[in-house]
Short mmCIF file of C-alpha atoms in Angstrom, two decimals:
data_model
loop_
_atom_site.label_atom_id
_atom_site.label_comp_id
_atom_site.label_asym_id
_atom_site.label_seq_id
_atom_site.Cartn_x
_atom_site.Cartn_y
_atom_site.Cartn_z
CA UNK Y 1 -35.42 -20.53 148.26
CA UNK Y 2 -38.20 -19.66 145.82
CA UNK Y 3 -37.56 -16.35 144.21
CA UNK Y 4 -37.14 -14.16 141.30
CA UNK Y 5 -35.85 -14.44 137.83
CA UNK Y 6 -36.30 -11.68 135.30
CA UNK Y 7 -39.72 -11.37 133.77
CA UNK Y 8 -39.51 -13.15 130.47
CA UNK Y 9 -36.00 -14.37 131.27
CA UNK Y 10 -36.64 -18.07 131.63
CA UNK Y 11 -34.20 -18.35 128.74
CA UNK Y 12 -30.83 -17.72 130.42
CA UNK Y 13 -29.15 -16.41 127.26
CA UNK Y 14 -27.05 -13.27 127.14
CA UNK Y 15 -28.39 -10.12 125.55
CA UNK Y 16 -25.26 -8.89 123.77
CA UNK Y 17 -24.90 -5.12 123.64
CA UNK Y 18 -23.60 -3.47 120.50
CA UNK Y 19 -19.88 -2.74 120.59
CA UNK Y 20 -19.05 0.94 121.16
CA UNK Y 21 -17.88 2.97 118.19
CA UNK Y 22 -14.58 4.83 117.97
CA UNK Y 23 -10.97 3.99 118.87
CA UNK Y 24 -10.68 0.96 121.13
CA UNK Y 25 -6.90 0.70 121.65
CA UNK Y 26 -5.74 0.65 125.25
CA UNK Y 27 -3.68 3.85 125.18
CA UNK Y 28 -6.57 5.88 123.77
CA UNK Y 29 -9.02 4.56 126.36
CA UNK Y 30 -6.63 5.00 129.29
CA UNK Y 31 -6.17 8.71 128.45
CA UNK Y 32 -9.68 9.58 127.24
CA UNK Y 33 -11.81 12.25 128.92
CA UNK Y 34 -14.33 12.78 126.09
CA UNK Y 35 -16.24 10.60 123.65
CA UNK Y 36 -17.07 6.90 123.65
CA UNK Y 37 -13.61 5.87 124.81
CA UNK Y 38 -14.11 8.09 127.86
CA UNK Y 39 -17.48 6.46 128.58
CA UNK Y 40 -15.76 3.08 128.68
CA UNK Y 41 -12.91 4.40 130.82
CA UNK Y 42 -15.39 5.93 133.27
CA UNK Y 43 -17.36 2.69 133.57
CA UNK Y 44 -14.25 0.65 134.37
CA UNK Y 45 -12.83 3.13 136.89
CA UNK Y 46 -16.23 3.40 138.60
CA UNK Y 47 -16.31 -0.40 138.85
CA UNK Y 48 -12.85 -0.29 140.42
CA UNK Y 49 -14.10 2.32 142.91
CA UNK Y 50 -17.05 0.05 143.87
CA UNK Y 51 -19.66 2.35 142.31
CA UNK Y 52 -20.68 -0.12 139.68
CA UNK Y 53 -22.27 0.70 136.31
CA UNK Y 54 -23.39 -2.93 136.00
CA UNK Y 55 -22.21 -4.78 132.91
CA UNK Y 56 -19.46 -2.70 131.29
CA UNK Y 57 -20.39 -2.06 127.66
CA UNK Y 58 -18.83 1.28 126.71
CA UNK Y 59 -22.24 2.73 125.93
CA UNK Y 60 -23.12 4.44 129.20
CA UNK Y 61 -26.79 4.88 130.11
CA UNK Y 62 -28.83 5.15 133.30
CA UNK Y 63 -26.74 2.68 135.32
CA UNK Y 64 -23.58 4.62 134.47
CA UNK Y 65 -25.13 7.99 135.30
CA UNK Y 66 -26.28 6.64 138.68
CA UNK Y 67 -22.78 5.26 139.31
CA UNK Y 68 -21.20 8.63 138.51
CA UNK Y 69 -23.65 10.48 140.76
CA UNK Y 70 -23.12 8.03 143.62
CA UNK Y 71 -19.34 8.29 143.34
CA UNK Y 72 -19.53 12.09 143.22
CA UNK Y 73 -21.69 12.21 146.35
CA UNK Y 74 -19.27 9.91 148.20
CA UNK Y 75 -16.35 12.14 147.14
CA UNK Y 76 -18.03 15.43 148.10
CA UNK Y 77 -18.43 16.46 144.44
CA UNK Y 78 -21.66 18.01 143.18
CA UNK Y 79 -23.62 14.86 142.20
CA UNK Y 80 -24.76 15.80 138.71
CA UNK Y 81 -24.15 12.37 137.16
CA UNK Y 82 -21.87 13.89 134.51
CA UNK Y 83 -18.14 13.37 134.26
CA UNK Y 84 -16.40 16.68 135.03
CA UNK Y 85 -12.81 17.59 135.81
CA UNK Y 86 -13.20 17.02 139.54
CA UNK Y 87 -14.68 13.56 138.97
CA UNK Y 88 -11.94 12.54 136.54
CA UNK Y 89 -9.34 13.72 139.04
CA UNK Y 90 -10.93 11.64 141.80
CA UNK Y 91 -11.19 8.56 139.58
CA UNK Y 92 -7.64 8.71 138.27
CA UNK Y 93 -6.32 7.17 141.49
CA UNK Y 94 -8.00 3.93 140.37
CA UNK Y 95 -5.24 3.42 137.77
CA UNK Y 96 -5.51 2.32 134.15
CA UNK Y 97 -8.86 1.25 132.77
CA UNK Y 98 -7.50 -1.26 130.23
CA UNK Y 99 -4.76 -3.79 130.96
CA UNK Y 100 -3.41 -6.86 129.21
CA UNK Y 101 -4.28 -10.41 130.22
CA UNK Y 102 -2.95 -13.70 128.87
CA UNK Y 103 -5.62 -16.38 128.55
CA UNK Y 104 -4.92 -19.60 130.43
CA UNK Y 105 -5.99 -23.18 129.76
CA UNK Y 106 -8.45 -22.85 132.63
CA UNK Y 107 -10.06 -19.76 131.05
CA UNK Y 108 -10.93 -21.56 127.83
CA UNK Y 109 -11.36 -25.25 128.68
CA UNK Y 110 -15.04 -25.19 129.68
CA UNK Y 111 -17.05 -27.33 129.67
CA UNK Y 112 -19.43 -25.04 127.82
CA UNK Y 113 -23.05 -26.11 127.60
CA UNK Y 114 -26.20 -25.17 125.73
CA UNK Y 115 -28.77 -23.83 128.19
CA UNK Y 116 -32.28 -25.18 127.45
CA UNK Y 117 -35.29 -22.90 127.82
CA UNK Y 118 -37.58 -24.98 130.01
CA UNK Y 119 -37.18 -25.48 133.74
CA UNK Y 120 -37.80 -29.21 133.32
CA UNK Y 121 -34.90 -29.50 130.87
CA UNK Y 122 -32.64 -27.35 133.04
CA UNK Y 123 -33.39 -29.62 136.01
CA UNK Y 124 -31.95 -32.56 134.04
CA UNK Y 125 -28.60 -30.83 133.57
CA UNK Y 126 -25.56 -31.58 135.73
CA UNK Y 127 -24.68 -27.89 136.07
CA UNK Y 128 -25.78 -24.51 134.69
CA UNK Y 129 -22.38 -23.55 133.31
CA UNK Y 130 -21.32 -20.98 130.75
CA UNK Y 131 -22.56 -21.36 127.20
CA UNK Y 132 -19.31 -20.16 125.58
CA UNK Y 133 -15.81 -18.95 126.33
CA UNK Y 134 -16.93 -15.42 125.35
CA UNK Y 135 -19.65 -15.52 128.01
CA UNK Y 136 -17.21 -16.82 130.63
CA UNK Y 137 -14.66 -14.12 129.83
CA UNK Y 138 -17.33 -11.42 129.82
CA UNK Y 139 -18.29 -12.44 133.35
CA UNK Y 140 -14.65 -12.62 134.45
CA UNK Y 141 -14.02 -9.06 133.26
CA UNK Y 142 -17.45 -7.63 134.17
CA UNK Y 143 -18.22 -6.71 130.57
CA UNK Y 144 -20.32 -7.65 127.58
CA UNK Y 145 -18.83 -10.27 125.24
CA UNK Y 146 -19.33 -7.75 122.40
CA UNK Y 147 -17.10 -5.22 124.16
CA UNK Y 148 -14.39 -7.82 124.76
CA UNK Y 149 -14.40 -8.65 121.05
CA UNK Y 150 -14.26 -4.95 120.13
CA UNK Y 151 -11.23 -4.50 122.38
CA UNK Y 152 -9.49 -7.43 120.65
CA UNK Y 153 -10.38 -7.39 116.94
CA UNK Y 154 -9.39 -10.54 115.12
CA UNK Y 155 -8.06 -12.30 118.22
CA UNK Y 156 -9.11 -15.84 119.06
CA UNK Y 157 -10.10 -16.64 122.63
CA UNK Y 158 -7.55 -19.44 123.01
CA UNK Y 159 -4.93 -20.21 125.65
CA UNK Y 160 -1.86 -18.00 125.29
CA UNK Y 161 -3.67 -15.14 123.55
CA UNK Y 162 -2.94 -11.72 125.07
CA UNK Y 163 -6.12 -9.66 125.40
CA UNK Y 164 -6.94 -6.07 126.23
CA UNK Y 165 -9.42 -6.31 129.11
CA UNK Y 166 -11.15 -4.08 131.67
CA UNK Y 167 -8.95 -3.70 134.75
CA UNK Y 168 -11.40 -5.26 137.21
CA UNK Y 169 -9.43 -8.14 138.65
CA UNK Y 170 -8.08 -7.96 142.21
CA UNK Y 171 -10.28 -5.06 143.30
CA UNK Y 172 -9.72 -3.69 146.80
CA UNK Y 173 -11.68 -5.58 149.45
CA UNK Y 174 -14.72 -3.85 150.87
CA UNK Y 175 -15.25 -3.57 154.64
CA UNK Y 176 -18.22 -5.18 156.33
CA UNK Y 177 -21.49 -3.31 155.84
CA UNK Y 178 -23.33 -1.91 158.84
CA UNK Y 179 -26.46 -1.77 156.69
CA UNK Y 180 -27.73 -2.47 153.19
CA UNK Y 181 -30.24 -0.19 151.48
CA UNK Y 182 -32.13 -1.11 148.32
CA UNK Y 183 -33.70 1.93 146.65
CA UNK Y 184 -36.52 0.88 144.33
CA UNK Y 185 -36.91 4.20 142.50
CA UNK Y 186 -33.21 4.45 141.65
CA UNK Y 187 -32.72 0.68 141.10
CA UNK Y 188 -29.71 0.72 143.41
CA UNK Y 189 -28.24 -1.30 146.26
CA UNK Y 190 -26.13 0.75 148.67
CA UNK Y 191 -23.62 -0.42 151.28
CA UNK Y 192 -23.57 1.83 154.33
CA UNK Y 193 -20.92 2.01 157.05
CA UNK Y 194 -21.40 2.57 160.77
CA UNK Y 195 -21.31 6.35 160.33
CA UNK Y 196 -24.14 6.24 157.80
CA UNK Y 197 -21.89 6.88 154.78
CA UNK Y 198 -22.50 5.07 151.48
CA UNK Y 199 -19.21 3.50 150.44
CA UNK Y 200 -20.32 1.24 147.57
CA UNK Y 201 -23.20 1.18 145.11
CA UNK Y 202 -24.56 -1.36 142.63
CA UNK Y 203 -27.44 -1.36 140.10
CA UNK Y 204 -30.23 -3.85 140.74
CA UNK Y 205 -33.55 -5.02 139.35
CA UNK Y 206 -36.16 -5.19 142.09
CA UNK Y 207 -39.83 -6.05 141.94
CA UNK Y 208 -42.64 -5.40 139.48
CA UNK Y 209 -46.32 -4.52 139.41
CA UNK Y 210 -47.19 -8.20 139.92
CA UNK Y 211 -44.47 -8.84 142.52
CA UNK Y 212 -43.65 -5.56 144.26
CA UNK Y 213 -40.52 -5.14 146.33
CA UNK Y 214 -41.47 -5.78 150.00
CA UNK Y 215 -40.80 -2.31 151.37
CA UNK Y 216 -39.64 -2.33 154.97
CA UNK Y 217 -36.87 -3.32 157.37
CA UNK Y 218 -35.50 -6.86 157.03
CA UNK Y 219 -32.31 -8.78 157.78
CA UNK Y 220 -29.93 -11.14 156.03
CA UNK Y 221 -30.57 -14.62 157.46
CA UNK Y 222 -27.99 -16.61 155.50
CA UNK Y 223 -25.76 -16.76 152.44
CA UNK Y 224 -25.55 -19.62 149.93
CA UNK Y 225 -22.81 -19.66 147.30
CA UNK Y 226 -23.35 -21.73 144.16
CA UNK Y 227 -27.00 -22.28 145.14
CA UNK Y 228 -29.46 -24.60 143.49
CA UNK Y 229 -32.78 -23.00 142.53
CA UNK Y 230 -36.04 -24.54 143.70
CA UNK Y 231 -38.62 -23.60 141.09
CA UNK Y 232 -42.19 -23.60 142.38
CA UNK Y 233 -44.66 -22.49 139.68
CA UNK Y 234 -47.23 -21.63 142.34
CA UNK Y 235 -45.04 -18.67 143.34
CA UNK Y 236 -44.88 -17.23 139.81
CA UNK Y 237 -47.89 -15.44 138.38
CA UNK Y 238 -46.65 -16.03 134.81
CA UNK Y 239 -45.87 -19.75 135.17
CA UNK Y 240 -47.32 -22.09 132.56
CA UNK Y 241 -50.15 -24.40 133.60
CA UNK Y 242 -47.98 -27.35 132.59
CA UNK Y 243 -45.04 -26.31 134.78
CA UNK Y 244 -44.05 -28.55 137.68
CA UNK Y 245 -41.71 -28.04 140.61
CA UNK Y 246 -38.07 -28.43 139.62
CA UNK Y 247 -34.62 -28.14 141.18
CA UNK Y 248 -32.18 -26.33 138.91
CA UNK Y 249 -28.50 -27.19 139.49
CA UNK Y 250 -25.88 -24.64 140.47
CA UNK Y 251 -23.84 -22.58 138.04
CA UNK Y 252 -23.51 -19.03 136.66
CA UNK Y 253 -26.53 -19.57 134.40
CA UNK Y 254 -28.68 -20.73 137.31
CA UNK Y 255 -31.74 -18.41 137.59
CA UNK Y 256 -30.34 -16.92 140.84
CA UNK Y 257 -26.74 -16.89 139.66
CA UNK Y 258 -23.77 -17.77 141.83
CA UNK Y 259 -24.89 -16.48 145.23
CA UNK Y 260 -28.12 -16.11 147.22
CA UNK Y 261 -28.48 -13.85 150.29
CA UNK Y 262 -31.62 -14.89 152.11
CA UNK Y 263 -33.86 -12.22 153.64
CA UNK Y 264 -36.07 -12.48 156.69
CA UNK Y 265 -39.04 -11.92 154.34
CA UNK Y 266 -40.01 -15.44 153.23
CA UNK Y 267 -39.18 -16.31 149.59
CA UNK Y 268 -37.17 -13.10 149.10
CA UNK Y 269 -33.45 -12.57 148.70
CA UNK Y 270 -30.59 -10.72 147.04
CA UNK Y 271 -28.95 -12.78 144.31
CA UNK Y 272 -27.05 -13.01 141.05
CA UNK Y 273 -28.37 -13.48 137.54
CA UNK Y 274 -27.55 -15.20 134.24
CA UNK Y 275 -28.48 -11.94 132.45
CA UNK Y 276 -26.06 -9.16 133.53
CA UNK Y 277 -27.01 -6.88 130.64
CA UNK Y 278 -30.58 -6.61 131.97
CA UNK Y 279 -29.78 -5.46 135.49
CA UNK Y 280 -31.41 -2.11 136.23
CA UNK Y 281 -33.33 -2.33 132.95
CA UNK Y 282 -35.98 -5.00 133.58
CA UNK Y 283 -38.23 -6.07 136.43
CA UNK Y 284 -38.09 -9.12 138.69
CA UNK Y 285 -40.45 -11.39 140.57
CA UNK Y 286 -39.96 -9.33 143.73
CA UNK Y 287 -36.37 -10.15 144.71
CA UNK Y 288 -33.24 -8.05 144.25
CA UNK Y 289 -31.15 -9.17 141.26
CA UNK Y 290 -27.56 -8.11 140.59
CA UNK Y 291 -24.77 -9.11 138.25
CA UNK Y 292 -23.04 -12.22 139.54
CA UNK Y 293 -19.81 -10.34 140.27
CA UNK Y 294 -21.60 -7.59 142.20
CA UNK Y 295 -23.66 -10.11 144.17
CA UNK Y 296 -20.45 -11.90 145.18
CA UNK Y 297 -18.90 -8.61 146.25
CA UNK Y 298 -21.92 -7.72 148.38
CA UNK Y 299 -22.01 -11.23 149.86
CA UNK Y 300 -18.49 -10.67 151.16
CA UNK Y 301 -19.64 -7.63 153.17
CA UNK Y 302 -22.76 -9.03 154.88
CA UNK Y 303 -23.59 -11.80 157.32
CA UNK Y 304 -26.58 -13.25 159.10
CA UNK Y 305 -28.16 -10.38 160.99
CA UNK Y 306 -27.06 -7.54 158.68
CA UNK Y 307 -30.00 -5.08 158.45
CA UNK Y 308 -31.50 -4.54 154.99
CA UNK Y 309 -33.82 -1.61 154.28
CA UNK Y 310 -36.01 -1.84 151.18
CA UNK Y 311 -37.34 1.58 150.27
CA UNK Y 312 -39.39 3.23 147.54
#
C-alpha cells in the first residue's frame, strides 16, 4: 500500500466548519423545510438514505447538492439538486433527523493523542487515535465537531450527558455492489446493482494534476480494515528531500483512515481519511479518498473481484 493523502494534508488535524446559524433545537430541525435548519435536516436524511453529503455541517454546498440530485434521480424525481416538495416527501420515510444519545464511558475515555505533523514522528506512535472526544464524537455521528457543539450549547462531553445528535447510527445495511463507479468530474463514488441502478452515492476526492486518477476498468483485489500506512517518499511528488520511508500505525487519523480497498492498479486504492471536512473539496495523490464512515460502508458492499470503473 503506497497511496494518497490529501495534498497539503500531512497534518492530520480537523478543519472545523463554522456552526450553522439559526435555531438548532431538535423539534425545529425535525420539522424544517426551509432555512438553515432544513439544510441540516436534508443532510442527515440523505445520509440515512445512503446518498451522503459527506461530513454533516448544516451548511450545505456542492456535496449536498450532488447528494440531493443523486437521491432524486434514484427516486424518479427531476434531479435538480434542490429540495422540493417531492424530495421532502421521499426523504420523510427516513425518520427524524435529530435524536437524543446518552454518552457512555467508552465514548469519552480515549485515549486521546496529539497527532504530530511529520511522518517520522507519526511512525513512532503506538496508534493514530483521535485527538479529542469532540473529534471522536464527530466521526461517530458523521458530523463536524462544531455542529455537535452547536446542537448542544453549554453541554460537556462527559459520560451520562444526553446530547442531540444526527440520527446516523444503525443505518440500513446496503446490498452487495455489482459494480463501483468513481466519477472524477462530479467527485462521486456510486454503488451500482446488477440491473445498472445506482443505489448509493458518496462524495470523494480523487486525483490531481500531478497524480491523475487512473481512468479505466479495474477491480477490488482486497480489503484491509485498520490498515497501517507505508509511506514511500519516492511515490510523492511533493515529499521533502529529507523524508524517509516510514510505517504509520493504524487508527482513524492514519493517512488512509480506517479501511483500505486495494485496486488492481498498483499503488491505488479506495480509502478513508483523517480529514472528513475536505472530502470533495481538495485533491489527492491519485487515490480515492472518502470519509471514514463512508469508506467502511462501501467496504461492506464489495469484495475481491468487484469491478471498479474510474471515469472522467
